[in-house]
Coordinates of C-alpha atoms in Angstrom, one line a residue:
Chain A
M53 CA 11.7 -32.2 13.4
S54 CA 10.6 -28.6 12.8
S55 CA 7.1 -27.4 13.2
P56 CA 4.6 -27.8 10.3
T57 CA 5.0 -25.2 7.6
L58 CA 1.3 -24.2 7.9
K59 CA -1.0 -24.9 10.8
I60 CA -4.6 -23.7 10.7
H61 CA -6.4 -24.5 13.9
D62 CA -10.1 -24.3 14.5
A63 CA -10.4 -21.3 12.1
S64 CA -13.6 -19.6 11.1
L65 CA -14.2 -16.7 8.8
S66 CA -17.5 -14.8 8.3
F67 CA -18.4 -11.6 6.6
G68 CA -21.4 -10.3 8.6
A69 CA -24.0 -13.0 8.6
R70 CA -22.3 -14.9 5.8
R71 CA -20.1 -17.8 7.0
L72 CA -17.4 -18.9 4.6
W73 CA -16.1 -21.7 6.6
S74 CA -15.8 -22.7 10.3
H75 CA -13.7 -25.0 12.5
L76 CA -11.2 -25.4 9.7
N77 CA -8.1 -27.5 10.6
L78 CA -5.2 -28.0 8.3
L79 CA -1.7 -29.1 8.8
V80 CA 0.8 -28.8 5.9
E81 CA 4.2 -30.3 6.3
P82 CA 7.4 -29.2 4.5
G83 CA 7.4 -30.4 0.9
E84 CA 3.7 -31.2 0.9
F85 CA 1.4 -30.3 -2.1
V86 CA -2.1 -29.4 -1.1
A87 CA -4.7 -28.5 -3.7
V88 CA -7.5 -26.2 -2.6
L89 CA -10.6 -26.7 -4.7
G90 CA -14.2 -25.5 -4.4
A91 CA -17.0 -23.4 -5.7
N92 CA -16.8 -19.7 -6.5
G93 CA -17.3 -17.7 -3.4
S94 CA -16.5 -20.6 -1.1
G95 CA -13.6 -18.7 0.5
K96 CA -10.6 -20.1 -1.3
T97 CA -9.1 -16.6 -2.0
S98 CA -10.1 -15.5 1.5
L99 CA -8.1 -18.4 3.0
L100 CA -5.1 -17.2 1.1
R101 CA -5.6 -13.7 2.3
V102 CA -5.8 -15.0 5.9
I103 CA -2.5 -16.8 5.5
L104 CA -0.9 -13.7 4.0
G105 CA -2.1 -11.7 7.0
E106 CA -4.3 -9.5 4.9
Q107 CA -7.5 -10.8 6.4
R108 CA -8.2 -11.5 10.1
L109 CA -9.9 -14.7 11.1
T110 CA -13.3 -14.5 12.9
S111 CA -11.9 -17.1 15.3
G112 CA -9.1 -19.6 15.4
T113 CA -5.3 -19.3 14.6
V114 CA -3.0 -19.6 11.7
A115 CA 0.7 -20.2 12.1
I116 CA 3.4 -20.3 9.4
A117 CA 6.5 -22.2 10.5
G118 CA 5.4 -21.8 14.1
R119 CA 4.7 -18.1 14.0
P120 CA 1.3 -16.3 13.7
A121 CA 0.5 -15.1 10.2
R122 CA 1.4 -11.5 9.6
R123 CA 1.6 -9.2 6.6
G124 CA 4.8 -9.3 4.6
S125 CA 6.1 -12.6 6.0
G126 CA 9.3 -13.6 4.3
E127 CA 8.3 -17.3 4.7
I128 CA 5.7 -17.0 2.0
G129 CA 6.0 -16.9 -1.8
Y130 CA 2.9 -15.9 -3.8
V131 CA 2.1 -16.8 -7.3
P132 CA -0.9 -14.9 -8.7
Q133 CA -3.1 -15.7 -11.7
Q134 CA -1.7 -14.8 -15.1
R135 CA -2.7 -11.3 -16.2
R136 CA -2.0 -9.3 -19.4
V137 CA 0.8 -6.9 -18.7
D138 CA 1.1 -3.7 -20.7
P139 CA 3.8 -4.3 -23.3
L140 CA 5.4 -1.0 -22.4
T141 CA 5.7 -1.8 -18.7
P142 CA 9.4 -1.0 -17.9
L143 CA 10.1 -4.4 -16.3
R144 CA 12.1 -7.3 -17.7
A145 CA 11.7 -10.9 -16.5
R146 CA 14.8 -10.5 -14.3
D147 CA 13.4 -7.3 -12.7
L148 CA 10.1 -9.0 -11.8
V149 CA 12.2 -11.7 -10.0
G150 CA 14.3 -9.0 -8.4
L151 CA 11.1 -7.3 -7.0
G152 CA 10.3 -10.6 -5.3
L153 CA 13.7 -10.6 -3.6
D154 CA 13.8 -7.0 -2.2
G155 CA 11.0 -4.9 -3.8
H156 CA 9.4 -4.5 -0.4
R157 CA 12.4 -2.8 1.1
W158 CA 12.7 1.0 1.4
G159 CA 15.2 3.0 -0.5
I160 CA 16.6 2.8 -4.1
G161 CA 18.5 -0.5 -3.9
W162 CA 21.8 -0.6 -5.8
P163 CA 22.6 -3.5 -8.1
N164 CA 25.2 -6.0 -6.7
P165 CA 26.7 -9.2 -8.1
G166 CA 25.3 -11.4 -5.4
R167 CA 21.8 -10.2 -6.1
R168 CA 22.3 -10.7 -9.8
R169 CA 23.6 -14.2 -9.4
R170 CA 20.7 -15.2 -7.2
I171 CA 18.2 -13.9 -9.8
D172 CA 20.0 -15.7 -12.6
A173 CA 20.0 -18.9 -10.6
L174 CA 16.3 -18.7 -10.1
L175 CA 15.5 -17.9 -13.7
D176 CA 17.7 -20.8 -14.7
R177 CA 15.9 -23.1 -12.3
V178 CA 12.5 -22.4 -13.8
G179 CA 13.8 -22.6 -17.4
A180 CA 13.4 -18.9 -18.0
A181 CA 17.0 -18.0 -18.5
G182 CA 16.4 -17.6 -22.3
Y183 CA 14.1 -14.6 -21.8
A184 CA 15.6 -13.1 -18.7
D185 CA 16.0 -9.8 -20.4
R186 CA 12.7 -9.6 -22.3
P187 CA 10.0 -7.2 -21.2
V188 CA 7.4 -9.0 -19.0
G189 CA 4.7 -7.6 -21.2
L190 CA 6.0 -9.5 -24.2
L191 CA 6.1 -12.9 -22.6
S192 CA 3.5 -15.5 -23.3
G193 CA 1.2 -16.6 -20.5
G194 CA 3.2 -19.7 -19.8
E195 CA 6.5 -17.9 -19.8
Q196 CA 5.1 -15.2 -17.5
Q197 CA 4.0 -17.9 -15.0
R198 CA 7.5 -19.5 -15.0
V199 CA 8.9 -16.1 -14.1
R200 CA 6.2 -15.7 -11.5
I201 CA 7.3 -18.9 -9.9
A202 CA 10.9 -17.7 -9.9
Q203 CA 9.7 -14.4 -8.3
A204 CA 7.9 -16.3 -5.6
L205 CA 10.8 -18.6 -4.8
V206 CA 13.7 -16.2 -5.0
A207 CA 13.5 -15.1 -1.3
G208 CA 13.6 -18.7 -0.2
P209 CA 10.1 -19.1 1.2
R210 CA 8.9 -22.2 3.2
L211 CA 5.4 -21.9 1.8
L212 CA 4.3 -21.3 -1.8
L213 CA 0.8 -19.9 -2.2
C214 CA -0.6 -20.3 -5.7
D215 CA -3.8 -18.4 -6.4
E216 CA -5.3 -19.8 -9.6
P217 CA -2.0 -19.7 -11.4
L218 CA -3.4 -21.8 -14.3
L219 CA -6.3 -19.5 -15.2
S220 CA -6.2 -18.4 -18.8
L221 CA -3.3 -20.7 -19.7
D222 CA -3.4 -23.2 -22.5
P223 CA -3.3 -26.9 -21.4
Q224 CA 0.4 -27.4 -22.1
S225 CA 1.3 -24.3 -20.1
Q226 CA -1.0 -25.5 -17.3
S227 CA 0.8 -28.8 -17.0
A228 CA 4.3 -27.2 -17.3
T229 CA 3.4 -24.6 -14.6
T230 CA 2.1 -27.3 -12.2
A231 CA 5.1 -29.5 -12.9
L232 CA 7.4 -26.6 -12.1
V233 CA 5.7 -26.0 -8.8
D234 CA 5.9 -29.7 -8.0
Q235 CA 9.6 -29.7 -8.8
S236 CA 10.3 -26.7 -6.5
R237 CA 8.6 -28.4 -3.5
R238 CA 10.7 -31.6 -4.1
T239 CA 14.0 -29.8 -4.4
G240 CA 13.5 -27.1 -1.8
D241 CA 11.2 -28.7 0.7
T242 CA 8.8 -25.8 0.1
A243 CA 5.2 -26.6 1.0
V244 CA 2.6 -25.8 -1.6
L245 CA -1.0 -24.6 -1.3
F246 CA -2.4 -24.5 -4.7
V247 CA -5.8 -22.9 -5.3
T248 CA -7.3 -23.9 -8.6
H249 CA -10.5 -24.8 -10.3
E250 CA -8.7 -26.8 -12.9
I251 CA -8.6 -30.1 -11.1
N252 CA -6.9 -32.3 -13.7
P253 CA -3.6 -30.6 -14.1
V254 CA -2.9 -30.9 -10.3
L255 CA -4.1 -34.5 -9.9
P256 CA -0.7 -36.2 -10.5
Y257 CA 0.9 -34.0 -7.9
A258 CA -1.5 -33.3 -5.1
D259 CA -0.8 -35.2 -1.9
R260 CA -4.0 -33.9 -0.4
V261 CA -7.1 -31.9 -1.3
L262 CA -8.9 -29.3 0.7
Y263 CA -12.4 -28.8 -0.8
L264 CA -14.5 -25.8 0.2
A265 CA -18.2 -25.5 -0.6
G266 CA -21.4 -24.4 1.0
G267 CA -19.8 -23.3 4.3
Q268 CA -18.2 -26.7 4.7
F269 CA -14.8 -28.2 4.0
R270 CA -13.4 -31.7 3.5
A271 CA -9.7 -32.4 3.6
G272 CA -8.0 -35.7 2.6
T273 CA -6.5 -37.6 -0.3
V274 CA -7.9 -37.1 -3.8
D275 CA -9.9 -40.3 -3.5
E276 CA -11.3 -39.5 -0.1
V277 CA -12.6 -36.1 -1.2
L278 CA -13.2 -36.2 -4.9
N279 CA -16.0 -38.8 -5.0
S280 CA -19.7 -38.6 -5.7
S281 CA -20.9 -39.1 -2.1
T282 CA -18.7 -36.5 -0.5
L283 CA -19.4 -33.8 -3.1
S284 CA -23.1 -34.6 -3.1
E285 CA -23.1 -34.2 0.6
M286 CA -21.3 -30.8 0.5
Y287 CA -23.4 -29.4 -2.3
R288 CA -26.6 -30.9 -0.9
T289 CA -27.5 -32.0 -4.4
P290 CA -26.6 -35.1 -6.5
V291 CA -23.1 -34.6 -7.9
E292 CA -21.4 -37.2 -10.0
V293 CA -17.6 -37.7 -10.1
I294 CA -16.5 -39.6 -13.1
R295 CA -13.0 -41.0 -13.6
S296 CA -12.0 -41.5 -17.1
H297 CA -8.4 -42.2 -18.5
G298 CA -6.8 -40.7 -15.3
R299 CA -9.0 -37.6 -15.5
I300 CA -11.7 -36.5 -13.2
L301 CA -15.0 -35.1 -14.5
V302 CA -17.4 -33.5 -12.1
A303 CA -21.0 -33.4 -13.3
G304 CA -24.2 -31.9 -11.9
L305 CA -22.8 -29.1 -9.9
P306 CA -25.3 -26.3 -9.0
E307 CA -25.5 -23.3 -11.3
M308 CA -24.0 -20.9 -8.8
S309 CA -20.6 -22.5 -8.9
G310 CA -19.6 -20.9 -12.2
H311 CA -16.0 -21.9 -12.3
E312 CA -16.8 -25.5 -11.7
G313 CA -19.1 -25.5 -14.6
H314 CA -16.3 -24.1 -16.7
E315 CA -14.1 -26.9 -15.4
T316 CA -16.6 -29.5 -16.3
N317 CA -17.1 -28.2 -19.8
Y318 CA -13.4 -28.0 -20.3
A319 CA -12.7 -31.4 -19.0
L320 CA -15.5 -33.0 -21.1
G321 CA -14.2 -31.3 -24.2
A322 CA -10.6 -32.5 -23.7
P323 CA -9.3 -35.4 -25.8
Chain B
M59 CA 11.4 41.6 -38.4
T60 CA 10.5 38.2 -39.9
V61 CA 8.6 35.6 -38.0
W62 CA 11.7 33.4 -37.9
H63 CA 13.6 36.1 -36.1
R64 CA 10.9 36.5 -33.6
I65 CA 11.2 32.8 -32.8
F66 CA 15.0 32.5 -32.9
D67 CA 17.1 35.6 -32.1
F68 CA 20.6 35.0 -30.9
T69 CA 22.0 38.6 -30.9
D70 CA 23.9 39.5 -27.7
Y71 CA 23.5 35.8 -26.7
G72 CA 26.6 35.8 -24.4
Q73 CA 25.3 38.7 -22.3
L74 CA 21.8 37.2 -22.1
L75 CA 23.2 33.9 -20.9
S76 CA 24.9 35.5 -18.0
L77 CA 21.6 37.1 -16.9
V78 CA 19.7 33.8 -16.9
H79 CA 21.9 31.4 -15.0
N80 CA 19.2 31.2 -12.3
S81 CA 16.7 30.1 -14.9
I82 CA 19.1 27.5 -16.3
L83 CA 19.7 26.1 -12.9
A84 CA 15.9 26.0 -12.3
G85 CA 15.5 24.2 -15.6
L86 CA 18.1 21.7 -14.6
I87 CA 16.4 20.9 -11.3
L88 CA 13.0 20.8 -12.9
G89 CA 14.3 18.4 -15.6
V90 CA 15.7 16.0 -13.0
V91 CA 12.5 16.0 -10.9
G92 CA 10.3 15.8 -13.9
G93 CA 12.3 12.9 -15.4
L94 CA 12.1 10.9 -12.3
I95 CA 8.5 11.6 -11.5
S96 CA 7.4 10.9 -15.1
T97 CA 8.6 7.2 -14.9
F98 CA 6.0 6.7 -12.1
V99 CA 3.4 8.8 -13.8
M100 CA 3.7 6.3 -16.7
M101 CA 3.8 3.2 -14.6
R102 CA 0.8 4.2 -12.6
D103 CA -1.1 5.5 -15.6
L104 CA -1.5 9.0 -14.3
P105 CA -0.9 11.4 -17.2
F106 CA -4.5 12.6 -17.0
A107 CA -4.1 13.2 -13.3
V108 CA -1.1 15.3 -13.9
H109 CA -3.1 17.5 -16.2
G110 CA -6.0 17.7 -13.7
I111 CA -3.6 18.7 -10.9
S112 CA -2.0 21.4 -13.0
E113 CA -5.3 23.0 -13.8
L114 CA -6.2 23.2 -10.1
S115 CA -2.7 24.5 -9.4
F116 CA -3.4 27.2 -12.0
A117 CA -6.6 28.1 -10.2
G118 CA -4.7 28.4 -6.9
A119 CA -2.0 30.5 -8.4
S120 CA -4.4 32.9 -10.1
A121 CA -6.4 33.3 -6.9
A122 CA -3.2 34.2 -5.2
L123 CA -2.4 36.7 -7.9
L124 CA -5.8 38.3 -7.5
L125 CA -5.5 38.5 -3.7
G126 CA -2.0 39.8 -3.9
V127 CA -0.5 36.9 -1.8
N128 CA 2.4 34.6 -2.8
V129 CA 1.6 33.0 -6.1
V130 CA 3.8 30.0 -5.3
A131 CA 1.9 29.3 -2.2
G132 CA -1.4 29.6 -4.1
S133 CA -0.3 27.2 -6.8
L134 CA 1.0 24.8 -4.2
T135 CA -2.3 24.8 -2.3
G136 CA -4.3 24.2 -5.4
S137 CA -1.9 21.4 -6.5
L138 CA -2.0 19.6 -3.2
I139 CA -5.7 19.7 -2.8
A140 CA -6.2 18.3 -6.3
A141 CA -3.5 15.6 -5.9
L142 CA -4.8 14.4 -2.6
T143 CA -8.4 14.4 -3.7
I144 CA -7.6 12.4 -6.8
G145 CA -5.5 10.0 -4.8
A146 CA -8.2 9.5 -2.1
L147 CA -11.2 9.2 -4.4
G148 CA -9.7 7.4 -7.4
S149 CA -7.8 4.3 -6.6
R150 CA -9.3 2.6 -9.7
A151 CA -8.4 4.1 -13.1
R152 CA -12.1 4.4 -14.1
D153 CA -13.1 6.4 -11.0
R154 CA -10.0 8.4 -11.2
N155 CA -10.5 9.6 -14.8
S156 CA -14.1 10.6 -14.1
I157 CA -13.1 12.6 -11.0
I158 CA -10.3 14.3 -12.9
G159 CA -12.7 15.1 -15.8
V160 CA -15.0 16.7 -13.3
L161 CA -12.4 18.6 -11.3
M162 CA -10.3 19.9 -14.2
P163 CA -12.8 22.2 -16.0
F164 CA -13.9 23.5 -12.6
G165 CA -10.3 24.5 -11.8
L166 CA -9.7 26.0 -15.1
G167 CA -13.0 28.0 -14.8
L168 CA -12.0 29.3 -11.4
G169 CA -8.6 30.3 -12.8
V170 CA -10.2 32.2 -15.7
L171 CA -12.5 34.0 -13.2
F172 CA -9.7 35.1 -11.0
L173 CA -7.5 36.2 -13.9
S174 CA -10.4 38.3 -15.4
L175 CA -10.9 40.0 -12.1
Y176 CA -7.1 40.7 -11.8
K177 CA -6.1 44.2 -12.8
G178 CA -2.3 43.8 -12.8
R179 CA 0.2 43.1 -15.6
S180 CA -1.2 40.8 -18.2
A181 CA 2.2 39.1 -18.6
N182 CA 1.6 37.6 -15.1
K183 CA -1.6 36.1 -16.3
F184 CA -0.3 34.6 -19.4
G185 CA 2.8 33.3 -17.6
L186 CA 0.8 31.0 -15.4
L187 CA -0.6 29.2 -18.4
T188 CA 2.4 29.1 -20.7
G189 CA 5.5 29.6 -18.6
Q190 CA 7.9 32.3 -17.7
I191 CA 11.3 30.8 -16.8
V192 CA 13.2 34.0 -17.5
A193 CA 11.5 35.5 -14.5
V194 CA 13.2 33.1 -12.0
D195 CA 14.7 35.3 -9.2
T196 CA 16.7 34.2 -6.2
P197 CA 13.9 33.7 -3.6
Q198 CA 12.0 31.7 -6.2
L199 CA 15.0 29.6 -6.9
S200 CA 15.5 28.7 -3.2
W201 CA 11.9 27.7 -3.0
L202 CA 12.4 25.6 -6.0
L203 CA 15.5 24.0 -4.5
G204 CA 13.8 23.3 -1.2
T205 CA 10.8 21.7 -2.8
S206 CA 12.8 19.6 -5.2
A207 CA 15.1 18.4 -2.5
F208 CA 12.0 17.2 -0.6
V209 CA 10.5 15.5 -3.6
L210 CA 13.8 13.8 -4.5
L211 CA 14.4 12.6 -0.9
G212 CA 10.8 11.3 -0.8
L213 CA 11.1 9.5 -4.1
A214 CA 14.4 7.9 -3.0
L215 CA 12.9 6.6 0.2
I216 CA 9.9 4.9 -1.4
W217 CA 11.6 4.1 -4.8
R218 CA 11.6 0.3 -4.6
P219 CA 8.3 -0.4 -2.9
L220 CA 6.7 2.2 -5.2
T221 CA 8.1 0.5 -8.3
F222 CA 6.8 -2.8 -6.9
A223 CA 3.3 -1.4 -6.1
S224 CA 3.1 0.4 -9.4
T225 CA 4.0 -2.5 -11.7
D226 CA 2.9 -5.5 -9.7
P227 CA 0.3 -4.4 -7.1
E228 CA -1.1 -7.8 -6.2
V229 CA 2.2 -9.5 -5.5
A230 CA 3.5 -6.3 -3.8
A231 CA 0.5 -6.4 -1.4
A232 CA 1.1 -10.1 -0.7
R233 CA 4.7 -9.3 0.1
G234 CA 3.6 -6.8 2.7
V235 CA 4.2 -3.6 0.7
P236 CA 1.9 -0.9 2.1
V237 CA 0.2 -0.2 -1.2
D238 CA -2.5 1.9 0.4
V239 CA 0.0 4.3 2.0
L240 CA 2.3 4.6 -1.0
S241 CA -0.5 5.8 -3.3
P242 CA -1.2 9.1 -1.3
A243 CA 2.5 9.5 -0.6
F244 CA 3.2 9.5 -4.3
M245 CA 0.3 11.9 -5.0
L246 CA 1.7 14.3 -2.5
L247 CA 5.1 14.3 -4.2
L248 CA 3.4 14.6 -7.6
G249 CA 1.4 17.6 -6.4
L250 CA 4.6 19.3 -5.2
A251 CA 6.4 18.6 -8.5
V252 CA 3.5 19.9 -10.5
A253 CA 3.3 23.1 -8.5
M254 CA 7.0 23.6 -9.1
S255 CA 6.7 23.1 -12.8
I256 CA 3.8 25.4 -13.2
Q257 CA 6.0 28.3 -12.1
I258 CA 8.3 27.6 -15.1
V259 CA 6.6 25.8 -17.9
G260 CA 3.0 26.9 -17.2
A261 CA -0.1 24.9 -16.4
L262 CA -0.9 23.9 -19.9
L263 CA 2.4 22.2 -20.6
V264 CA 3.3 20.4 -17.5
L265 CA 2.8 17.1 -19.3
S266 CA 5.7 17.7 -21.6
I267 CA 8.1 17.2 -18.6
M268 CA 5.9 14.9 -16.4
C269 CA 4.8 12.4 -19.0
T270 CA 6.6 12.7 -22.3
P271 CA 10.2 11.9 -21.1
A272 CA 9.4 8.5 -19.6
A273 CA 6.9 7.7 -22.3
A274 CA 9.7 8.2 -24.8
A275 CA 12.2 6.2 -22.7
M276 CA 9.8 3.3 -22.4
R277 CA 9.7 3.0 -26.2
V278 CA 13.4 2.2 -26.4
T279 CA 14.1 0.0 -23.4
A280 CA 12.3 -2.0 -20.7
A281 CA 15.3 -2.0 -18.3
P282 CA 14.0 0.1 -15.3
R283 CA 17.3 1.9 -14.5
L284 CA 17.9 2.8 -18.1
V285 CA 14.3 4.1 -18.4
T286 CA 14.8 6.3 -15.4
L287 CA 18.2 7.6 -16.7
L288 CA 16.9 8.3 -20.2
S289 CA 13.8 10.0 -18.8
V290 CA 15.9 12.4 -16.7
V291 CA 18.2 13.1 -19.7
F292 CA 15.3 13.7 -22.0
A293 CA 13.5 16.0 -19.5
V294 CA 16.7 18.0 -18.8
C295 CA 17.4 18.4 -22.5
S296 CA 13.9 19.6 -23.1
V297 CA 13.8 22.2 -20.4
V298 CA 17.3 23.5 -20.5
G299 CA 17.3 23.3 -24.3
G300 CA 14.1 25.2 -24.4
I301 CA 15.4 27.9 -22.2
L302 CA 18.5 28.3 -24.3
L303 CA 16.6 28.5 -27.5
S304 CA 14.0 31.0 -26.2
L305 CA 16.4 33.5 -24.7
G306 CA 16.5 36.1 -27.3
S307 CA 12.9 35.9 -28.5
S308 CA 9.8 37.5 -27.1
I309 CA 7.9 34.2 -27.2
P310 CA 7.2 32.2 -24.0
I311 CA 9.5 29.3 -23.3
S312 CA 6.8 26.6 -23.5
P313 CA 6.7 26.0 -27.3
Y314 CA 10.4 25.4 -27.3
V315 CA 10.2 22.9 -24.4
T316 CA 7.3 21.0 -25.8
T317 CA 8.7 20.8 -29.3
I318 CA 12.1 19.4 -28.1
S319 CA 10.2 17.0 -25.8
F320 CA 7.9 15.8 -28.7
A321 CA 10.8 15.5 -31.1
I322 CA 12.6 13.2 -28.6
Y323 CA 9.4 11.1 -28.3
L324 CA 9.1 10.8 -32.0
A325 CA 12.7 9.7 -32.4
C326 CA 12.3 7.1 -29.6
R327 CA 9.2 5.7 -31.2
L328 CA 11.1 5.2 -34.5
I329 CA 14.0 3.6 -32.7
G330 CA 11.6 1.5 -30.5
S331 CA 9.9 -0.1 -33.5
R332 CA 13.0 -2.2 -34.2
P333 CA 12.1 -5.9 -34.7
N334 CA 13.4 -7.5 -31.5
R335 CA 11.2 -5.3 -29.3
R336 CA 8.1 -5.7 -31.3
G337 CA 8.0 -9.5 -31.1
P338 CA 4.9 -11.6 -31.5
R339 CA 2.2 -10.6 -29.1
R340 CA 1.9 -14.1 -27.7
A341 CA 0.8 -13.0 -24.3
V342 CA -2.3 -11.6 -25.8
A343 CA -2.9 -14.6 -28.1
V344 CA -2.8 -17.0 -25.1
A345 CA -5.1 -14.8 -23.0
A346 CA -7.6 -14.9 -25.8
R347 CA -8.0 -18.6 -25.7
P348 CA -11.7 -19.5 -26.1
G349 CA -13.4 -20.2 -22.8
A350 CA -10.8 -18.5 -20.8
P351 CA -12.0 -15.7 -18.5
V352 CA -11.1 -12.3 -19.9
S353 CA -8.5 -10.9 -17.6
S354 CA -8.4 -7.2 -17.0
R355 CA -6.2 -4.7 -15.3

């Protein structure tokens, strides 16, 4: 059996006197889906930056497929949050996917049939073949995220890093996007680290949860981490986790964790 | 003589043409460089920076004119200082625009000062602002060839990562593209290209070959290769066409170039408003969902 896709060992990260997290251990096996949840400013994005090799750890090690994290690793595919793209940006869906394949290489890069086939195959796999030639700026948020997933997968990564990919998507697109990520890890054995503040869309798929808050972390199954006593302990204030019709509602989070408040409101308002 | 004849005069055209083959070659080179550079100027949202750089380049050139040293060297110096300053201080669009807004009038003011002190031919002064392609001689042409070869090679080398970093910076950085190195590298190439263009179309009109061609191309297609190709074709048509039209007249070349360039842009806007490109702006509608954080670029 090969080495774990991602191995974080005794890792700590501080900015000056501010400690984001310390002694963090995490092992992600091929094909595993790990949701990373937590308050704003708890270091979720910094964790991704460490894995991408853009940020050094204060102490500890990070290895991807057995090798230390470094910038531009071909083992990692990255899905960012959806952003408005200028409608005039000269990029079609297929060009965005193409950049994921070889956009980091020097030179002009001439088109070739093999490259085109690969891009078409990926667009087909995420169900974006119908708008392969449309400008990225004219795609809807959900369509854009499908293309983003194709872009992240086209180079055949072992680890998919998703950084709030559901933000500013409507509920249907949120579940479609999450389902697509899930499908890719099942077919390609790609491990998934999914940073989100929208808990419910990822609940059906997450094998494990890594929760970051208040300089601490908890890792485990959804039930082990997302319960009133664990969260109350991490936030050092009474937090209530309510399960209702297969959804999780978190109530009583401190003011400072803005995004979680948003999640709570959103979840309570849902049918 | 009527005004019309002062604008268009094609008597002895054949003889004139044989005299200006240097200029036409220069126009061709400039068109190719301008067309290529302008696609990145548009992608990176730099038209205002181009204008700022050209004003500083103008200041450098007029200082050189006053001091009696090489004008090209002067414009190059001004251009590179401006390009690298803007590149270093303005990574965010907002900072960049305010820096350019501060630099530009200062450069223009310096230029006016140097030109007022200069006692030589007034055609030299006017040429820096509005262009003087007919004056291209052989040493100037070799300088132009050398600079454009450098710019073209540089662009070819960084083409793919620069496209990635310009259109999709976040993912490009995650993929290991040296976004922080590419930005000053492009500003350097841009500075050289602007200094080159100043010699021919003048400081005030650089945008017509460094912004308009790609802006026009992007109206009719989103395919990157086609945008680049069209942009080069548009720029070459504008510059060479402008030279050919202006030959017999006593008027500077720039109004011809800018008019052709603008006409192409208008035509592209008309063609680009065809229904399949307009499409419903669903991306915007989704982003505007109540409660969703407002995303910004």
